[in-house]
CSV table of C-alpha atoms in Angstrom, one decimal:
chain,number,residue,atom,x,y,z
A,1,MET,CA,0.0,0.0,0.0
A,2,GLN,CA,2.7,2.4,1.0
A,3,GLU,CA,4.9,1.7,-2.1
A,4,ASP,CA,1.7,2.0,-4.2
A,5,GLU,CA,1.0,5.4,-2.6
A,6,TYR,CA,4.5,6.7,-3.2
A,7,THR,CA,4.2,5.8,-6.9
A,8,LEU,CA,0.8,7.6,-7.1
A,9,ILE,CA,2.4,10.7,-5.4
A,10,LYS,CA,5.4,10.6,-7.8
A,11,ASN,CA,3.0,10.2,-10.7
A,12,VAL,CA,1.0,13.3,-9.6
A,13,GLN,CA,4.2,15.3,-9.1
A,14,THR,CA,5.3,14.4,-12.6
A,15,GLY,CA,2.0,15.5,-14.2
A,16,ARG,CA,-0.2,12.5,-14.1
A,17,THR,CA,-2.7,14.4,-12.0
A,18,ARG,CA,-5.7,12.0,-12.6
A,19,ASP,CA,-3.8,9.6,-10.1
A,20,TYR,CA,-4.7,11.9,-7.4
A,21,GLU,CA,-8.3,10.9,-7.6
A,22,ILE,CA,-7.3,7.4,-6.4
A,23,LEU,CA,-5.8,9.0,-3.2
A,24,VAL,CA,-8.8,11.2,-2.7
A,25,LYS,CA,-11.3,8.3,-3.0
A,26,ARG,CA,-9.1,6.2,-0.7
A,27,TYR,CA,-9.1,8.7,2.2
A,28,GLN,CA,-12.0,11.1,1.7
A,29,GLY,CA,-14.3,9.0,3.9
A,30,ALA,CA,-11.9,8.8,6.8
A,31,VAL,CA,-11.1,12.6,6.5
A,32,TYR,CA,-14.7,13.4,6.4
A,33,ASN,CA,-15.6,11.3,9.5
A,34,LEU,CA,-12.7,12.8,11.5
A,35,LEU,CA,-13.7,16.4,10.6
A,36,LEU,CA,-17.4,15.6,11.4
A,37,LYS,CA,-16.5,14.1,14.7
A,38,MET,CA,-14.5,17.2,15.6
A,39,LEU,CA,-17.0,19.8,14.3
A,40,TYR,CA,-20.4,18.1,14.5
A,41,ARG,CA,-21.3,20.0,11.3
A,42,PRO,CA,-21.9,17.9,8.2
A,43,GLU,CA,-21.7,20.9,5.8
A,44,ALA,CA,-18.6,22.2,7.3
A,45,ALA,CA,-17.0,18.8,7.4
A,46,GLU,CA,-17.6,18.3,3.8
A,47,GLU,CA,-16.4,21.8,2.8
A,48,LEU,CA,-13.2,21.2,4.8
A,49,THR,CA,-12.7,17.7,3.5
A,50,GLN,CA,-12.7,19.3,0.0
A,51,GLU,CA,-10.3,22.1,1.4
A,52,VAL,CA,-7.9,19.5,2.9
A,53,PHE,CA,-7.5,17.6,-0.3
A,54,ILE,CA,-7.0,20.7,-2.3
A,55,LYS,CA,-4.4,21.9,0.2
A,56,ALA,CA,-2.7,18.6,0.1
A,57,TYR,CA,-2.6,18.7,-3.7
A,58,GLU,CA,-1.1,22.1,-3.6
A,59,ASN,CA,1.5,21.0,-1.1
A,60,LEU,CA,2.3,17.7,-2.6
A,61,GLY,CA,5.7,19.1,-3.6
A,62,SER,CA,6.7,19.2,0.2
A,63,PHE,CA,5.7,15.5,0.7
A,64,ASN,CA,9.0,14.0,1.9
A,65,TYR,CA,8.3,10.2,1.5
A,66,LYS,CA,9.3,9.7,5.1
A,67,SER,CA,5.7,9.4,6.4
A,68,ARG,CA,2.8,7.8,5.0
A,69,PHE,CA,0.3,9.7,2.9
A,70,PHE,CA,-2.6,8.9,5.5
A,71,SER,CA,-0.7,10.4,8.4
A,72,TRP,CA,0.2,13.4,6.3
A,73,ILE,CA,-3.4,14.1,5.3
A,74,TYR,CA,-4.8,13.3,8.8
A,75,ARG,CA,-2.5,15.8,10.3
A,76,MET,CA,-3.6,18.4,7.8
A,77,ALA,CA,-7.3,17.5,8.5
A,78,ILE,CA,-6.7,17.9,12.3
A,79,ASN,CA,-4.9,21.2,11.9
A,80,THR,CA,-7.7,22.5,9.5
A,81,ALA,CA,-10.4,21.5,12.1
A,82,ILE,CA,-8.6,23.2,14.9
A,83,SER,CA,-8.2,26.5,12.9
A,84,TYR,CA,-11.7,26.3,11.9
A,85,ARG,CA,-13.0,26.0,15.5
A,86,LYS,CA,-10.7,28.7,16.6
A,87,LYS,CA,-11.6,31.2,13.9
A,88,GLU,CA,-15.3,30.5,13.3
A,89,LYS,CA,-16.5,29.4,16.9
A,90,ARG,CA,-19.3,27.9,14.8
A,91,TYR,CA,-19.1,24.3,15.7
A,92,VAL,CA,-22.3,22.9,17.1
A,93,HIS,CA,-22.2,22.0,20.8
A,94,PRO,CA,-23.2,18.3,21.1
A,95,ASP,CA,-26.0,19.4,23.5
A,96,LYS,CA,-27.6,21.2,20.6
A,97,LEU,CA,-27.5,18.3,18.2
A,98,PRO,CA,-30.9,17.6,16.8
A,99,ASP,CA,-32.5,14.3,17.9
A,100,MET,CA,-32.4,11.8,15.0
A,101,LYS,CA,-36.1,10.7,15.0
A,102,ASP,CA,-39.4,11.7,16.6
A,103,ASN,CA,-40.5,8.2,17.4
A,104,GLN,CA,-37.7,7.2,19.7
A,105,THR,CA,-38.2,4.6,22.3
A,106,GLU,CA,-37.2,5.3,25.9
A,107,ALA,CA,-34.1,3.1,25.5
A,108,THR,CA,-33.0,5.0,22.4
A,109,ILE,CA,-33.4,8.4,24.1
A,110,MET,CA,-31.3,7.0,27.0
A,111,VAL,CA,-28.6,6.0,24.6
A,112,ASN,CA,-28.8,9.4,22.8
A,113,GLU,CA,-28.5,11.2,26.1
A,114,ARG,CA,-25.5,9.1,27.1
A,115,ASP,CA,-24.0,9.7,23.6
A,116,LYS,CA,-24.5,13.5,24.0
A,117,LEU,CA,-22.8,13.3,27.5
A,118,LEU,CA,-19.8,11.6,26.0
A,119,LYS,CA,-19.6,13.9,23.1
A,120,HIS,CA,-19.9,16.9,25.5
A,121,ALA,CA,-17.1,15.5,27.7
A,122,ILE,CA,-14.9,15.0,24.6
A,123,SER,CA,-15.6,18.6,23.5
A,124,LEU,CA,-14.2,19.8,26.8
A,125,LEU,CA,-10.9,18.3,26.2
A,126,LYS,CA,-8.0,20.4,24.8
A,127,GLU,CA,-7.3,19.5,21.1
A,128,ASN,CA,-4.1,17.6,21.8
A,129,TYR,CA,-6.0,15.2,24.0
A,130,SER,CA,-9.2,15.0,21.9
A,131,ALA,CA,-7.2,14.4,18.7
A,132,VAL,CA,-5.7,11.3,20.4
A,133,ILE,CA,-9.2,10.0,21.3
A,134,MET,CA,-10.5,10.7,17.8
A,135,LEU,CA,-7.5,8.9,16.1
A,136,LYS,CA,-7.6,5.9,18.4
A,137,TYR,CA,-11.3,5.3,18.6
A,138,TYR,CA,-12.8,7.0,15.6
A,139,GLU,CA,-10.2,6.3,13.1
A,140,ALA,CA,-8.9,3.0,14.8
A,141,LEU,CA,-5.3,3.9,14.4
A,142,SER,CA,-2.5,2.2,16.2
A,143,TYR,CA,-0.3,4.0,18.7
A,144,GLU,CA,2.5,4.0,16.1
A,145,GLU,CA,0.2,5.6,13.4
A,146,ILE,CA,-1.1,8.2,15.9
A,147,ALA,CA,2.5,9.1,16.8
A,148,GLU,CA,3.1,9.4,13.1
A,149,VAL,CA,0.1,11.7,12.5
A,150,LEU,CA,0.8,13.9,15.5
A,151,GLU,CA,4.5,13.8,15.1
A,152,ILE,CA,5.0,13.0,18.7
A,153,PRO,CA,6.7,9.9,20.3
A,154,GLU,CA,4.7,6.8,20.9
A,155,LYS,CA,5.3,7.1,24.6
A,156,LYS,CA,3.6,10.5,24.6
A,157,VAL,CA,0.7,9.2,22.7
A,158,ARG,CA,0.0,6.6,25.4
A,159,SER,CA,0.3,9.1,28.2
A,160,ARG,CA,-2.0,11.6,26.4
A,161,LEU,CA,-4.6,8.8,25.9
A,162,TYR,CA,-4.3,7.7,29.5
A,163,ASP,CA,-4.7,11.4,30.6
A,164,ALA,CA,-7.6,11.9,28.3
A,165,ARG,CA,-9.4,8.7,29.5
A,166,ARG,CA,-9.0,10.0,33.1
A,167,MET,CA,-10.3,13.4,32.3
A,168,LEU,CA,-13.3,11.8,30.6
A,169,GLN,CA,-13.9,9.5,33.4
A,170,ILE,CA,-13.8,12.3,36.0
A,171,HIS,CA,-16.2,14.4,34.0
A,172,LEU,CA,-18.6,11.6,33.2
A,173,GLU,CA,-18.7,10.3,36.7
A,174,LYS,CA,-20.0,13.7,37.8
A,175,SER,CA,-22.6,13.6,35.1
A,176,ASP,CA,-23.8,10.2,36.5
A,177,TYR,CA,-22.9,8.6,33.1
A,178,PHE,CA,-21.8,5.4,34.8
A,179,LYS,CA,-24.9,4.7,36.8
B,1,MET,CA,-12.3,8.4,42.5
B,2,SER,CA,-9.3,10.7,42.8
B,3,THR,CA,-7.6,8.4,45.2
B,4,ILE,CA,-6.6,6.0,42.3
B,5,SER,CA,-2.8,6.4,42.0
B,6,GLU,CA,-1.0,7.1,38.9
B,7,ASN,CA,0.5,3.6,38.8
B,8,ILE,CA,-2.9,1.9,39.1
B,9,HIS,CA,-4.4,4.1,36.5
B,10,ARG,CA,-1.6,3.2,34.2
B,11,LEU,CA,-2.1,-0.5,34.9
B,12,ILE,CA,-5.8,-0.2,34.2
B,13,ASN,CA,-5.1,1.6,30.9
B,14,LYS,CA,-2.7,-1.1,29.9
B,15,LYS,CA,-5.2,-3.8,30.8
B,16,ILE,CA,-7.8,-2.0,28.6
B,17,ASP,CA,-5.4,-1.9,25.7
B,18,GLY,CA,-4.4,-5.5,26.2
B,19,GLU,CA,-0.8,-4.7,27.0
B,20,LEU,CA,-0.2,-6.2,30.5
B,21,THR,CA,2.8,-8.3,31.0
B,22,GLU,CA,2.2,-11.5,33.0
B,23,ALA,CA,3.6,-10.0,36.2
B,24,GLU,CA,1.5,-6.9,35.7
B,25,ALA,CA,-1.6,-9.1,35.0
B,26,ARG,CA,-1.0,-10.8,38.4
B,27,ARG,CA,-0.7,-7.6,40.2
B,28,PHE,CA,-3.8,-6.3,38.5
B,29,ASP,CA,-5.8,-9.2,39.6
B,30,ASP,CA,-4.7,-8.9,43.2
B,31,LEU,CA,-5.5,-5.2,43.1
B,32,LEU,CA,-8.9,-5.9,41.7
B,33,SER,CA,-9.8,-8.5,44.4
B,34,ASP,CA,-8.5,-6.5,47.2
B,35,ASP,CA,-9.8,-3.0,46.5
B,36,GLU,CA,-13.4,-2.0,45.8
B,37,LYS,CA,-12.3,1.5,44.6
B,38,VAL,CA,-10.1,-0.1,42.0
B,39,ARG,CA,-12.9,-2.4,40.8
B,40,THR,CA,-15.3,0.6,40.4
B,41,TYR,CA,-12.7,2.6,38.5
B,42,TYR,CA,-11.8,-0.3,36.3
B,43,ARG,CA,-15.5,-0.9,35.5
B,44,GLN,CA,-15.9,2.8,34.6
B,45,MET,CA,-12.8,2.9,32.5
B,46,GLU,CA,-14.0,-0.3,30.7
B,47,MET,CA,-17.4,1.2,30.1
B,48,LEU,CA,-15.8,4.4,28.8
B,49,ASP,CA,-13.6,2.4,26.4
B,50,HIS,CA,-16.6,0.4,25.2
B,51,SER,CA,-18.7,3.5,24.7
B,52,LEU,CA,-15.9,5.2,22.7
B,53,GLN,CA,-15.5,2.1,20.5
B,54,GLU,CA,-19.3,2.0,19.9
B,55,ALA,CA,-19.1,5.7,19.0
B,56,GLY,CA,-16.3,5.1,16.6
B,57,LYS,CA,-18.5,2.6,14.7
B,58,GLU,CA,-20.8,5.3,13.4
B,59,LYS,CA,-19.4,6.2,9.9
B,60,GLU,CA,-20.6,8.8,7.5
B,61,THR,CA,-19.6,9.3,3.9
B,62,ALA,CA,-19.0,12.3,1.7
B,63,ASP,CA,-17.8,12.3,-1.9
B,64,VAL,CA,-15.7,15.3,-2.7
B,65,SER,CA,-13.5,13.7,-5.4
B,66,ARG,CA,-15.4,15.4,-8.3
B,67,GLU,CA,-14.9,18.9,-6.8
B,68,VAL,CA,-11.3,18.2,-5.9
B,69,MET,CA,-10.5,16.7,-9.3
B,70,GLU,CA,-12.2,19.7,-11.1
B,71,TYR,CA,-9.8,22.0,-9.2
B,72,VAL,CA,-6.8,19.7,-10.0
B,73,GLN,CA,-7.8,19.7,-13.7
B,74,GLN,CA,-8.1,23.6,-13.7
B,75,THR,CA,-4.8,24.3,-12.0
B,76,GLY,CA,-2.4,21.4,-12.8
B,77,PRO,CA,-0.3,20.4,-14.7
B,78,ASP,CA,1.5,23.4,-15.8
B,79,LYS,CA,2.6,22.7,-19.4
B,80,LYS,CA,5.1,25.5,-19.4
B,81,GLN,CA,7.1,23.7,-16.6
B,82,SER,CA,8.2,20.6,-18.6
B,83,GLY,CA,4.9,18.9,-18.0
B,84,LYS,CA,5.3,18.9,-14.2
B,85,VAL,CA,2.7,19.9,-11.8
B,86,ARG,CA,3.3,23.3,-10.4
B,87,MET,CA,4.1,22.8,-6.7
B,88,GLN,CA,4.4,25.3,-4.0
B,89,LYS,CA,7.7,24.3,-2.7
B,90,ARG,CA,10.7,26.0,-4.1
B,91,PHE,CA,14.2,24.6,-3.5
B,92,LEU,CA,16.7,27.2,-2.9
B,93,PRO,CA,20.6,26.9,-2.9
B,94,PRO,CA,22.0,26.8,0.7
B,95,GLY,CA,23.3,30.4,0.6
B,96,GLN,CA,19.9,31.8,-0.4
B,97,THR,CA,18.2,29.6,2.3
B,98,VAL,CA,20.4,31.2,5.0
B,99,LEU,CA,19.6,34.6,3.7
B,100,ARG,CA,15.9,33.9,3.6
B,101,TYR,CA,16.0,32.7,7.2
B,102,ALA,CA,18.0,35.7,8.3
B,103,ALA,CA,15.4,38.0,6.6
B,104,VAL,CA,12.6,36.1,8.3
B,105,LEU,CA,14.2,36.5,11.7
B,106,ILE,CA,15.0,40.2,11.3
B,107,ILE,CA,11.3,40.9,10.3
B,108,GLY,CA,10.1,38.8,13.1
B,109,LEU,CA,12.2,40.7,15.6
B,110,LEU,CA,10.9,44.1,14.1
B,111,ILE,CA,7.3,42.9,14.3
B,112,GLY,CA,7.8,41.7,17.9
B,113,ALA,CA,9.3,45.1,18.9
B,114,ALA,CA,6.6,47.0,17.2
B,115,SER,CA,3.9,45.0,18.8
B,116,ILE,CA,5.4,45.7,22.3
B,117,LEU,CA,5.7,49.4,21.5
B,118,PHE,CA,2.7,50.3,19.6
B,119,LEU,CA,-0.1,47.6,19.7
B,120,ARG,CA,-2.9,47.9,22.2
B,121,PRO,CA,-5.0,45.0,23.4
B,122,GLU,CA,-7.5,43.9,20.8
B,123,THR,CA,-11.0,44.9,21.9
B,124,VAL,CA,-14.2,43.2,21.3
B,125,PHE,CA,-17.0,45.8,21.0
B,126,VAL,CA,-20.6,44.9,21.1
B,127,ASP,CA,-23.1,46.9,19.1
B,128,GLU,CA,-25.5,49.0,20.9
B,129,GLY,CA,-28.6,47.0,21.5
B,130,ASP,CA,-26.8,43.7,21.1
B,131,MET,CA,-27.1,42.0,24.5
B,132,ARG,CA,-25.0,39.0,23.8
B,133,ALA,CA,-21.4,38.5,22.9
B,134,THR,CA,-18.8,35.8,22.8
B,135,MET,CA,-15.1,36.3,22.8
B,136,THR,CA,-12.0,34.1,23.0
B,137,ALA,CA,-9.8,35.0,25.9
B,138,ARG,CA,-6.3,35.3,24.6
B,139,SER,CA,-3.4,37.5,25.7
B,140,GLY,CA,-4.2,41.1,25.1
B,141,GLN,CA,-7.8,40.8,24.2
B,142,SER,CA,-10.6,42.6,26.1
B,143,LEU,CA,-14.4,42.6,26.1
B,144,ASN,CA,-15.7,46.1,26.2
B,145,ILE,CA,-19.5,46.9,26.3
B,146,ARG,CA,-20.6,50.4,26.6
B,147,GLN,CA,-24.3,51.1,27.1
B,148,GLU,CA,-26.2,54.3,27.9
B,149,ASP,CA,-26.1,53.8,31.7
B,150,TRP,CA,-23.4,51.2,32.3
B,151,HIS,CA,-20.0,50.3,30.9
B,152,LEU,CA,-18.5,46.8,31.4
B,153,GLN,CA,-14.9,45.9,30.5
B,154,ILE,CA,-13.3,42.5,31.1
B,155,ASN,CA,-9.6,41.8,30.5
B,156,PRO,CA,-8.8,38.1,30.8
B,157,MET,CA,-5.2,36.8,31.3
B,158,VAL,CA,-4.6,33.1,30.7
B,159,MET,CA,-1.5,31.6,32.1
B,160,ASN,CA,-0.4,28.0,32.3
B,161,GLU,CA,-3.3,26.6,34.4
B,162,ALA,CA,-4.6,29.8,35.8
B,163,VAL,CA,-7.2,32.2,34.5
B,164,ILE,CA,-7.4,35.8,35.8
B,165,LEU,CA,-10.4,38.0,34.8
B,166,ILE,CA,-10.2,41.6,35.7
B,167,ALA,CA,-13.6,43.2,35.4
B,168,SER,CA,-14.5,46.9,35.7
B,169,LEU,CA,-18.1,48.2,35.7
B,170,GLN,CA,-19.4,51.7,35.9
B,171,SER,CA,-23.0,52.0,36.4
B,172,GLU,CA,-25.5,54.6,37.4
B,173,SER,CA,-28.0,52.0,38.7
B,174,ASP,CA,-27.8,49.0,41.1
B,175,LEU,CA,-26.6,46.0,39.1
B,176,GLU,CA,-25.5,42.6,40.0
B,177,VAL,CA,-22.6,40.8,38.2
B,178,HIS,CA,-22.8,37.0,37.8
B,179,MET,CA,-20.0,34.9,36.5
B,180,SER,CA,-20.5,31.1,36.1
B,181,PHE,CA,-18.3,28.3,34.9
B,182,ASN,CA,-18.0,24.6,34.9
B,183,PRO,CA,-16.7,23.6,38.4
B,184,ASP,CA,-15.2,20.4,36.9
B,185,ILE,CA,-12.9,22.7,34.8
B,186,TYR,CA,-12.4,25.8,36.9
B,187,GLN,CA,-11.9,26.1,40.6
B,188,LEU,CA,-12.3,29.5,42.1
B,189,VAL,CA,-9.1,30.6,44.0
B,190,ARG,CA,-10.3,34.0,45.2
B,191,THR,CA,-11.9,37.2,44.2
B,192,LYS,CA,-10.4,40.5,45.1
B,193,SER,CA,-11.9,44.1,45.0
B,194,LEU,CA,-9.5,46.4,43.1
B,195,LYS,CA,-11.8,49.5,43.3
B,196,GLY,CA,-15.0,50.0,45.2
B,197,ASP,CA,-16.6,48.0,47.8
B,198,ILE,CA,-16.9,44.4,46.7
B,199,GLU,CA,-16.8,41.5,49.2
B,200,ARG,CA,-13.8,39.3,48.9
B,201,LEU,CA,-14.7,35.6,48.2
B,202,PRO,CA,-12.5,32.7,49.1
B,203,ALA,CA,-11.6,29.5,47.2
B,204,SER,CA,-14.6,27.4,46.5
B,205,ASN,CA,-15.8,24.5,44.2
B,206,ALA,CA,-19.0,26.4,43.5
B,207,GLY,CA,-19.5,27.1,39.7
B,208,SER,CA,-20.5,30.7,40.1
B,209,VAL,CA,-19.9,34.0,41.8
B,210,ALA,CA,-22.1,37.1,42.2
B,211,PHE,CA,-21.5,40.6,43.4
B,212,PRO,CA,-23.8,43.6,43.7
B,213,ALA,CA,-22.1,46.5,41.9
B,214,THR,CA,-23.0,50.2,41.9
B,215,GLY,CA,-20.9,53.2,40.8
B,216,ASP,CA,-17.4,52.5,39.7
B,217,VAL,CA,-16.0,49.1,40.7
B,218,MET,CA,-13.2,46.9,39.6
B,219,PHE,CA,-12.5,43.3,40.8
B,220,GLN,CA,-10.3,40.4,40.1
B,221,LEU,CA,-11.4,36.7,39.7
B,222,VAL,CA,-8.6,34.1,39.9
B,223,MET,CA,-9.4,30.5,38.9
B,224,ASN,CA,-7.4,27.3,38.5
B,225,GLN,CA,-8.0,25.6,35.2
B,226,ARG,CA,-8.0,21.7,35.2
B,227,SER,CA,-5.1,20.6,33.0
B,228,GLY,CA,-6.2,19.6,29.5
B,229,MET,CA,-9.7,20.9,29.7
B,230,THR,CA,-11.4,24.2,28.6
B,231,GLY,CA,-14.8,25.7,28.6
B,232,PRO,CA,-16.6,29.1,28.6
B,233,VAL,CA,-17.0,31.5,31.5
B,234,GLN,CA,-20.6,33.1,31.4
B,235,VAL,CA,-20.8,36.7,32.4
B,236,SER,CA,-24.3,38.2,33.1
B,237,LEU,CA,-25.5,41.6,34.4
B,238,LEU,CA,-28.8,41.7,36.3
B,239,GLN,CA,-31.0,44.6,37.1
B,240,ASP,CA,-33.9,43.9,39.5
B,241,ASN,CA,-33.3,40.1,39.1
B,242,ARG,CA,-33.7,40.5,35.3
B,243,THR,CA,-30.8,39.6,33.0
B,244,ILE,CA,-29.9,42.7,30.9
B,245,TYR,CA,-26.7,41.5,29.5
B,246,GLN,CA,-25.0,38.1,28.9
B,247,SER,CA,-21.7,37.0,27.3
B,248,GLU,CA,-19.4,34.0,27.0
B,249,ILE,CA,-15.7,34.1,27.3
B,250,PHE,CA,-13.9,31.2,25.9
B,251,ILE,CA,-10.6,30.5,27.5
B,252,ASP,CA,-8.1,29.6,24.9
């Protein structure tokens, strides 16, 4: 996969730009999901996904072949989401997310409430902690891959994840999440 | 659950990630059978891990390939550059790179010096009649709301894990200032009156403070911020128990 991606990137760099579509199609779903989980706004997530891939194309000349394409594009997506949240202050607070359906059962409502509590707790974390949670749980990346995306040592990824879990546990315990 | 030590916390995290060595697994089992608090903490962490995994399973899709490729076709490849895609990075010979870095450094120093000498704090003004505002508390930013019979100014200072808000209010009528925040994130260290007669409040775990304020007053609010967490501080002005102004300050 990595060799194949390096070939695709080289092809794009030397003018075979249609190969870029293979990379976009391979990672657009993952990038969109990551942005959606960070911003809670489908339109903004879609718009930024497009922006991330355009930015990546424009900067493909600086791709150094030391990291993998996915970690490079994820890093770009995380930074884009962080700047968007800081600049726009427009992300929807999880408490204000619309309920999915009108005819929800009591059990579904409880699950949705718990889901909102969890999302709210994640939204209170600083970006360097929430990014680790997103990459570990939402993108199912290994510690090694998270370290590559965030450009930090694997040991630091572990300690950030442990701290993030503790912060979430403290917050959720006070919200009666575990009862 | 704050009595759980760092070592046990690490052990539980390793257990959740399936990374315990045999010796650690034995120690973990002993701890679990001996200590009710550890059992509860482990159960909660396991539940949290499970919930996060479930949340991660929700996947949405979006197809942006058409729009991206349209852009790519419009901008690349630049035929004038031997059929290669125009890339943003330009490689410079080593001598030129050093000169460029030196130029950037000098410009940076000049901008830094200019900002110390000439720049004033950025102020967030609120239109007359607009009774809500949000601001992000960064160094050198202030919230400034001037109405016909009152003027409120808040200057936040954000340091490592401490937040200091200095608020001044000039009012012709009797008002009450309310500030509220999430007590899981911020702990009130103290309030101090800098001008006027405002009662000093000691450290507390309550999520709000309130002062009656008339005339020209200034006070300082010092809070500890829990490491790694952030949340807004809500500021409200009340007149005869009626909210006449509200704003949210995001600590960045």
